[in-house]
PDB file of C-alpha atoms in Angstrom:
ATOM      1  CA  MET A 615       0.000   0.078   0.278  1.00 42.00           C
ATOM      2  CA  THR A 616       1.641   3.189  -0.726  1.00 44.00           C
ATOM      3  CA  ASP A 617       3.638   3.486   1.932  1.00 47.00           C
ATOM      4  CA  HIS A 618       1.000   1.880   4.240  1.00 47.00           C
ATOM      5  CA  ASP A 619       4.481   1.612   4.733  1.00 44.00           C
ATOM      6  CA  HIS A 620       7.803   1.994   5.739  1.00 43.00           C
ATOM      7  CA  ASP A 621       8.123   4.321   8.309  1.00 41.00           C
ATOM      8  CA  GLY A 622       8.640   2.642  11.144  1.00 40.00           C
ATOM      9  CA  HIS A 623       9.031   4.790  14.241  1.00 38.00           C
ATOM     10  CA  ASN A 624       8.678   4.614  18.102  1.00 38.00           C
ATOM     11  CA  HIS A 625       9.228   5.709  21.814  1.00 37.00           C
ATOM     12  CA  ASP A 626      10.631   3.176  24.463  1.00 37.00           C
ATOM     13  CA  HIS A 627       7.067   3.804  26.004  1.00 37.00           C
ATOM     14  CA  GLY A 628       7.574   2.689  29.501  1.00 36.00           C
ATOM     15  CA  GLU A 629       9.553   0.184  28.142  1.00 38.00           C
ATOM     16  CA  GLU A 630       9.593  -3.397  30.104  1.00 37.00           C
ATOM     17  CA  ASN A 631       7.348  -2.798  32.917  1.00 38.00           C
ATOM     18  CA  ASP A 632       7.326  -6.184  34.214  1.00 38.00           C
ATOM     19  CA  HIS A 633       3.949  -7.136  34.455  1.00 38.00           C
ATOM     20  CA  SER A 634       3.699 -10.650  34.549  1.00 38.00           C
ATOM     21  CA  HIS A 635       0.187 -10.695  33.979  1.00 38.00           C
ATOM     22  CA  GLU A 636      -0.267 -14.774  33.186  1.00 39.00           C
ATOM     23  CA  HIS A 637      -1.331 -15.976  29.935  1.00 39.00           C
ATOM     24  CA  SER A 638      -4.841 -15.669  32.260  1.00 39.00           C
ATOM     25  CA  GLY A 639      -7.852 -17.578  30.956  1.00 38.00           C
ATOM     26  CA  HIS A 640      -6.491 -20.670  29.346  1.00 37.00           C
ATOM     27  CA  GLY A 641      -7.755 -23.844  30.859  1.00 37.00           C
ATOM     28  CA  HIS A 642      -9.516 -26.640  29.063  1.00 36.00           C
ATOM     29  CA  GLY A 643     -12.783 -27.177  27.113  1.00 39.00           C
ATOM     30  CA  ASP A 644     -13.326 -26.059  23.221  1.00 42.00           C
ATOM     31  CA  ASP A 645     -10.796 -26.578  20.670  1.00 46.00           C
ATOM     32  CA  GLU A 646     -10.476 -23.865  17.879  1.00 46.00           C
ATOM     33  CA  GLY A 647     -12.488 -21.347  17.518  1.00 45.00           C
ATOM     34  CA  ASP A 648     -15.045 -22.546  15.320  1.00 49.00           C
ATOM     35  CA  ASP A 649     -17.852 -23.480  17.634  1.00 46.00           C
ATOM     36  CA  HIS A 650     -18.918 -20.268  18.091  1.00 45.00           C
ATOM     37  CA  GLY A 651     -22.749 -21.806  19.424  1.00 45.00           C
ATOM     38  CA  HIS A 652     -20.749 -22.843  22.155  1.00 42.00           C
ATOM     39  CA  HIS A 653     -21.569 -20.682  25.642  1.00 43.00           C
ATOM     40  CA  ASP A 654     -18.074 -21.568  26.786  1.00 51.00           C
ATOM     41  CA  HIS A 655     -16.425 -20.107  23.438  1.00 51.00           C
ATOM     42  CA  HIS A 656     -14.118 -17.245  24.873  1.00 57.00           C
ATOM     43  CA  HIS A 657     -13.471 -19.371  28.179  1.00 59.00           C
ATOM     44  CA  HIS A 658      -9.674 -19.284  27.379  1.00 76.00           C
ATOM     45  CA  ASP A 659      -9.706 -15.665  26.554  1.00 89.00           C
ATOM     46  CA  VAL A 660      -6.668 -13.437  28.378  1.00 89.00           C
ATOM     47  CA  ASP A 661      -8.040 -11.123  30.756  1.00 91.00           C
ATOM     48  CA  THR A 662      -5.684  -8.714  30.118  1.00 95.00           C
ATOM     49  CA  VAL A 663      -3.883  -8.588  26.889  1.00 97.00           C
ATOM     50  CA  GLY A 664       0.081  -7.567  27.281  1.00 98.00           C
ATOM     51  CA  TYR A 665       1.038  -6.110  23.750  1.00 98.00           C
ATOM     52  CA  GLY A 666       4.333  -5.998  22.834  1.00 98.00           C
ATOM     53  CA  ILE A 667       4.769  -2.898  19.796  1.00 98.00           C
ATOM     54  CA  VAL A 668       7.305  -2.934  17.452  1.00 98.00           C
ATOM     55  CA  THR A 669       7.992  -0.148  15.038  1.00 97.00           C
ATOM     56  CA  VAL A 670      10.436  -1.073  12.100  1.00 97.00           C
ATOM     57  CA  SER A 671      12.444   1.914  10.521  1.00 96.00           C
ATOM     58  CA  SER A 672      15.475   3.231   9.829  1.00 91.00           C
ATOM     59  CA  SER A 673      14.383   6.888   9.216  1.00 91.00           C
ATOM     60  CA  ARG A 674      11.602   7.427  12.400  1.00 87.00           C
ATOM     61  CA  SER A 675      13.372   8.545  15.249  1.00 79.00           C
ATOM     62  CA  LEU A 676      11.940   7.248  19.173  1.00 70.00           C
ATOM     63  CA  ASP A 677       9.855  10.957  19.127  1.00 84.00           C
ATOM     64  CA  ASP A 678       8.468  10.154  16.392  1.00 93.00           C
ATOM     65  CA  ASP A 679       6.356   7.516  15.797  1.00 96.00           C
ATOM     66  CA  PRO A 680       2.779   8.114  14.918  1.00 97.00           C
ATOM     67  CA  ALA A 681       1.577   4.649  13.801  1.00 97.00           C
ATOM     68  CA  GLY A 682       3.380   3.328  16.920  1.00 97.00           C
ATOM     69  CA  ASP A 683       0.697   5.881  18.739  1.00 97.00           C
ATOM     70  CA  ALA A 684      -1.905   4.833  17.154  1.00 97.00           C
ATOM     71  CA  ILE A 685      -1.055   1.026  17.840  1.00 98.00           C
ATOM     72  CA  ALA A 686      -0.788   2.001  21.612  1.00 97.00           C
ATOM     73  CA  ALA A 687      -3.581   3.855  22.063  1.00 97.00           C
ATOM     74  CA  ALA A 688      -6.189   1.624  20.651  1.00 98.00           C
ATOM     75  CA  ALA A 689      -4.727  -1.192  22.736  1.00 98.00           C
ATOM     76  CA  GLU A 690      -5.173   0.696  25.756  1.00 98.00           C
ATOM     77  CA  THR A 691      -8.678   1.864  25.008  1.00 98.00           C
ATOM     78  CA  ALA A 692      -9.655  -1.987  24.488  1.00 97.00           C
ATOM     79  CA  GLY A 693      -8.633  -2.439  27.442  1.00 97.00           C
ATOM     80  CA  GLY A 694      -5.060  -3.810  26.869  1.00 98.00           C
ATOM     81  CA  GLU A 695      -1.530  -3.055  28.443  1.00 98.00           C
ATOM     82  CA  VAL A 696       1.441  -1.596  26.403  1.00 98.00           C
ATOM     83  CA  VAL A 697       3.948  -3.856  28.088  1.00 97.00           C
ATOM     84  CA  VAL A 698       7.046  -3.202  26.030  1.00 97.00           C
ATOM     85  CA  ARG A 699       7.580  -0.779  22.730  1.00 97.00           C
ATOM     86  CA  ASN A 700      10.193  -0.615  20.863  1.00 97.00           C
ATOM     87  CA  LEU A 701      11.981   0.800  17.444  1.00 97.00           C
ATOM     88  CA  VAL A 702      14.152  -1.699  14.934  1.00 97.00           C
ATOM     89  CA  PRO A 703      15.838  -0.813  11.734  1.00 96.00           C
ATOM     90  CA  ASP A 704      14.606  -2.441   8.336  1.00 96.00           C
ATOM     91  CA  ASP A 705      17.255  -5.143   8.984  1.00 97.00           C
ATOM     92  CA  TYR A 706      16.520  -9.005   8.469  1.00 98.00           C
ATOM     93  CA  ASP A 707      18.200 -10.207  11.697  1.00 98.00           C
ATOM     94  CA  LYS A 708      17.034  -7.148  13.886  1.00 98.00           C
ATOM     95  CA  VAL A 709      13.681  -7.400  13.276  1.00 98.00           C
ATOM     96  CA  GLN A 710      13.234 -11.177  13.838  1.00 98.00           C
ATOM     97  CA  ALA A 711      15.621 -10.688  17.054  1.00 98.00           C
ATOM     98  CA  GLU A 712      12.760  -8.346  18.043  1.00 98.00           C
ATOM     99  CA  ILE A 713       9.849 -10.563  17.652  1.00 98.00           C
ATOM    100  CA  HIS A 714      11.569 -13.340  18.835  1.00 98.00           C
ATOM    101  CA  ASN A 715      12.468 -11.891  22.063  1.00 98.00           C
ATOM    102  CA  LEU A 716       9.382 -10.516  22.634  1.00 98.00           C
ATOM    103  CA  VAL A 717       6.829 -13.703  21.738  1.00 98.00           C
ATOM    104  CA  GLY A 718       9.598 -15.073  24.539  1.00 97.00           C
ATOM    105  CA  ARG A 719       8.565 -12.829  27.383  1.00 97.00           C
ATOM    106  CA  GLY A 720       5.813 -14.245  30.297  1.00 95.00           C
ATOM    107  CA  ASP A 721       3.848 -10.715  29.954  1.00 97.00           C
ATOM    108  CA  VAL A 722       3.452 -10.430  26.205  1.00 98.00           C
ATOM    109  CA  ASP A 723       0.384 -11.731  24.967  1.00 97.00           C
ATOM    110  CA  VAL A 724       0.114 -10.279  21.685  1.00 98.00           C
ATOM    111  CA  VAL A 725       3.142  -8.652  19.193  1.00 98.00           C
ATOM    112  CA  VAL A 726       1.970  -6.121  16.624  1.00 98.00           C
ATOM    113  CA  THR A 727       4.621  -4.493  14.295  1.00 98.00           C
ATOM    114  CA  THR A 728       4.231  -1.600  12.148  1.00 98.00           C
ATOM    115  CA  GLY A 729       6.435  -0.888   9.119  1.00 97.00           C
ATOM    116  CA  GLY A 730       8.347  -3.272   6.556  1.00 97.00           C
ATOM    117  CA  THR A 731       5.536  -4.906   4.565  1.00 97.00           C
ATOM    118  CA  GLY A 732       5.714  -3.366   1.490  1.00 96.00           C
ATOM    119  CA  VAL A 733       7.814  -3.767  -1.595  1.00 97.00           C
ATOM    120  CA  THR A 734      10.314  -2.051  -1.651  1.00 96.00           C
ATOM    121  CA  PRO A 735      14.074  -3.877  -0.937  1.00 96.00           C
ATOM    122  CA  ASP A 736      14.473  -2.739   2.337  1.00 95.00           C
ATOM    123  CA  ASP A 737      10.878  -4.097   3.591  1.00 97.00           C
ATOM    124  CA  VAL A 738      11.837  -7.658   5.410  1.00 98.00           C
ATOM    125  CA  THR A 739       9.334  -8.085   7.673  1.00 98.00           C
ATOM    126  CA  VAL A 740       7.542 -10.546   6.575  1.00 98.00           C
ATOM    127  CA  GLU A 741      10.734 -12.381   5.568  1.00 98.00           C
ATOM    128  CA  ALA A 742      12.099 -12.065   9.340  1.00 98.00           C
ATOM    129  CA  ALA A 743       8.408 -12.983  11.102  1.00 98.00           C
ATOM    130  CA  ASN A 744       7.476 -16.045   8.386  1.00 98.00           C
ATOM    131  CA  PRO A 745       9.859 -18.257   9.857  1.00 98.00           C
ATOM    132  CA  LEU A 746       9.029 -17.853  13.628  1.00 98.00           C
ATOM    133  CA  PHE A 747       5.206 -18.678  12.502  1.00 98.00           C
ATOM    134  CA  GLU A 748       4.455 -22.143  13.451  1.00 97.00           C
ATOM    135  CA  LYS A 749       0.609 -21.310  12.437  1.00 97.00           C
ATOM    136  CA  GLU A 750      -0.187 -18.755   9.434  1.00 97.00           C
ATOM    137  CA  LEU A 751      -3.342 -16.479  10.046  1.00 98.00           C
ATOM    138  CA  PRO A 752      -4.144 -16.141   6.256  1.00 98.00           C
ATOM    139  CA  GLY A 753      -7.719 -14.431   7.277  1.00 98.00           C
ATOM    140  CA  PHE A 754      -5.972 -11.399   9.059  1.00 98.00           C
ATOM    141  CA  GLY A 755      -3.996 -10.143   5.813  1.00 98.00           C
ATOM    142  CA  GLU A 756      -7.220 -11.165   3.908  1.00 98.00           C
ATOM    143  CA  LEU A 757      -9.710  -8.816   6.292  1.00 98.00           C
ATOM    144  CA  PHE A 758      -6.703  -5.893   6.024  1.00 98.00           C
ATOM    145  CA  ARG A 759      -6.768  -5.765   2.158  1.00 98.00           C
ATOM    146  CA  GLN A 760     -10.565  -6.039   1.967  1.00 98.00           C
ATOM    147  CA  LEU A 761     -11.028  -3.318   4.768  1.00 98.00           C
ATOM    148  CA  SER A 762      -8.238  -1.010   3.208  1.00 97.00           C
ATOM    149  CA  TYR A 763      -9.340  -1.571  -0.473  1.00 97.00           C
ATOM    150  CA  ASP A 764     -11.962   1.143   0.531  1.00 94.00           C
ATOM    151  CA  GLU A 765      -9.193   3.848   1.566  1.00 93.00           C
ATOM    152  CA  ILE A 766      -6.510   3.033  -1.077  1.00 95.00           C
ATOM    153  CA  GLY A 767      -7.973   0.907  -3.994  1.00 97.00           C
ATOM    154  CA  THR A 768      -6.093  -0.674  -6.076  1.00 98.00           C
ATOM    155  CA  LYS A 769      -3.222  -0.246  -4.270  1.00 97.00           C
ATOM    156  CA  VAL A 770      -3.588  -2.532  -1.499  1.00 96.00           C
ATOM    157  CA  VAL A 771      -1.687  -5.026  -3.745  1.00 97.00           C
ATOM    158  CA  GLY A 772       1.316  -3.698  -2.682  1.00 96.00           C
ATOM    159  CA  THR A 773       0.808  -4.259   0.813  1.00 96.00           C
ATOM    160  CA  ARG A 774       1.812  -7.755   2.472  1.00 97.00           C
ATOM    161  CA  ALA A 775       0.419  -7.377   6.086  1.00 98.00           C
ATOM    162  CA  VAL A 776       0.589 -10.306   7.678  1.00 98.00           C
ATOM    163  CA  ALA A 777       0.135 -12.683  10.896  1.00 98.00           C
ATOM    164  CA  GLY A 778       0.701 -16.043  12.422  1.00 98.00           C
ATOM    165  CA  VAL A 779       1.334 -17.800  16.116  1.00 98.00           C
ATOM    166  CA  ALA A 780       4.882 -18.013  17.478  1.00 98.00           C
ATOM    167  CA  ASP A 781       5.671 -19.758  20.466  1.00 97.00           C
ATOM    168  CA  GLY A 782       2.129 -19.586  21.372  1.00 97.00           C
ATOM    169  CA  VAL A 783       1.741 -15.788  20.803  1.00 98.00           C
ATOM    170  CA  PRO A 784      -0.324 -13.993  17.688  1.00 98.00           C
ATOM    171  CA  VAL A 785       1.895 -11.765  15.520  1.00 98.00           C
ATOM    172  CA  PHE A 786       0.189  -9.423  13.430  1.00 98.00           C
ATOM    173  CA  CYS A 787       2.787  -7.464  10.716  1.00 98.00           C
ATOM    174  CA  LEU A 788       1.248  -4.194   9.688  1.00 98.00           C
ATOM    175  CA  PRO A 789       2.351  -1.455   7.102  1.00 98.00           C
ATOM    176  CA  GLY A 790       4.291   1.504   8.362  1.00 96.00           C
ATOM    177  CA  SER A 791       1.641   4.639   8.325  1.00 96.00           C
ATOM    178  CA  GLU A 792      -0.617   6.196  10.534  1.00 96.00           C
ATOM    179  CA  ASN A 793      -3.838   4.948   8.506  1.00 97.00           C
ATOM    180  CA  ALA A 794      -2.921   1.284   7.759  1.00 97.00           C
ATOM    181  CA  ALA A 795      -1.889   0.979  11.828  1.00 98.00           C
ATOM    182  CA  ARG A 796      -4.880   2.487  12.849  1.00 98.00           C
ATOM    183  CA  LEU A 797      -6.930   0.863  10.605  1.00 98.00           C
ATOM    184  CA  GLY A 798      -5.333  -2.714  11.202  1.00 98.00           C
ATOM    185  CA  ILE A 799      -5.229  -2.046  15.303  1.00 98.00           C
ATOM    186  CA  GLU A 800      -9.080  -0.598  15.938  1.00 98.00           C
ATOM    187  CA  GLU A 801     -10.783  -2.647  13.274  1.00 98.00           C
ATOM    188  CA  ILE A 802      -9.650  -6.094  13.546  1.00 98.00           C
ATOM    189  CA  ILE A 803      -6.568  -6.666  16.365  1.00 98.00           C
ATOM    190  CA  VAL A 804      -8.429  -5.456  19.566  1.00 98.00           C
ATOM    191  CA  HIS A 805     -11.521  -7.198  18.654  1.00 97.00           C
ATOM    192  CA  GLU A 806      -9.838 -10.840  18.606  1.00 97.00           C
ATOM    193  CA  ALA A 807      -6.542 -10.436  20.424  1.00 97.00           C
ATOM    194  CA  SER A 808      -7.965 -11.709  23.866  1.00 96.00           C
ATOM    195  CA  HIS A 809      -9.601 -14.690  21.954  1.00 96.00           C
ATOM    196  CA  LEU A 810      -6.384 -15.414  20.078  1.00 97.00           C
ATOM    197  CA  ALA A 811      -3.754 -15.081  22.707  1.00 96.00           C
ATOM    198  CA  GLY A 812      -6.083 -17.641  25.258  1.00 95.00           C
ATOM    199  CA  LEU A 813      -6.391 -20.331  22.468  1.00 95.00           C
ATOM    200  CA  ALA A 814      -2.966 -19.497  21.391  1.00 93.00           C
ATOM    201  CA  GLY A 815      -1.285 -19.951  24.769  1.00 84.00           C
ATOM    202  CA  ARG A 816      -3.484 -22.733  25.958  1.00 69.00           C
ATOM    203  CA  GLU A 817      -1.381 -25.523  25.228  1.00 58.00           C
ATOM    204  CA  GLU A 818       1.711 -24.042  26.761  1.00 52.00           C
ATOM    205  CA  ASP A 819      -0.314 -23.153  29.623  1.00 48.00           C
ATOM    206  CA  GLU A 820      -2.403 -26.638  30.347  1.00 47.00           C
ATOM    207  CA  SER A 821       1.288 -28.659  30.146  1.00 45.00           C
ATOM    208  CA  GLU A 822       2.330 -26.533  32.847  1.00 46.00           C
ATOM    209  CA  GLU A 823      -0.470 -27.259  35.129  1.00 44.00           C
TER     210      GLU A 823
END
């Protein structure tokens, strides 16, 4: 999406407040999220979603991160908690290491990245994230592009927004523009974060009981 991409940015926003809230609400019961009629459908949901936000950019500064700001604001408005917020350059190894570190934290339930999902040579977020995914969530990219079409028309073919589950944690990779970040977080992610985080982390939590 015409720069529904690039520009990564970030404030190290209260960084690593180690609020070790558990992946609360993961327990037993229904398998996947398909049985919509089941009264227990949301019984694995995480009570307070801990977000790790990563802005991918080689041009933004820590004090100039409108996309990251939009993601953090929407997450908190929806009752989530921004546990850590970082900025990394457009570099495959650094992006991959940052996502890997965040999904390994006990207080991060969902990771959202912004930037690096376009088609220029330095757009490497998707390539860095994909090897970490145990499961892909293709519906996210499909829905994001469908919603984006209303805003930017056929330019939507230039965005590669993706999502998947890495180490039991849902990871969403959004474009770097403020509008695209706001669309993804407000229209999709905050509505599904608690449920997906609960389901994705369930097996690990149950094995510890």
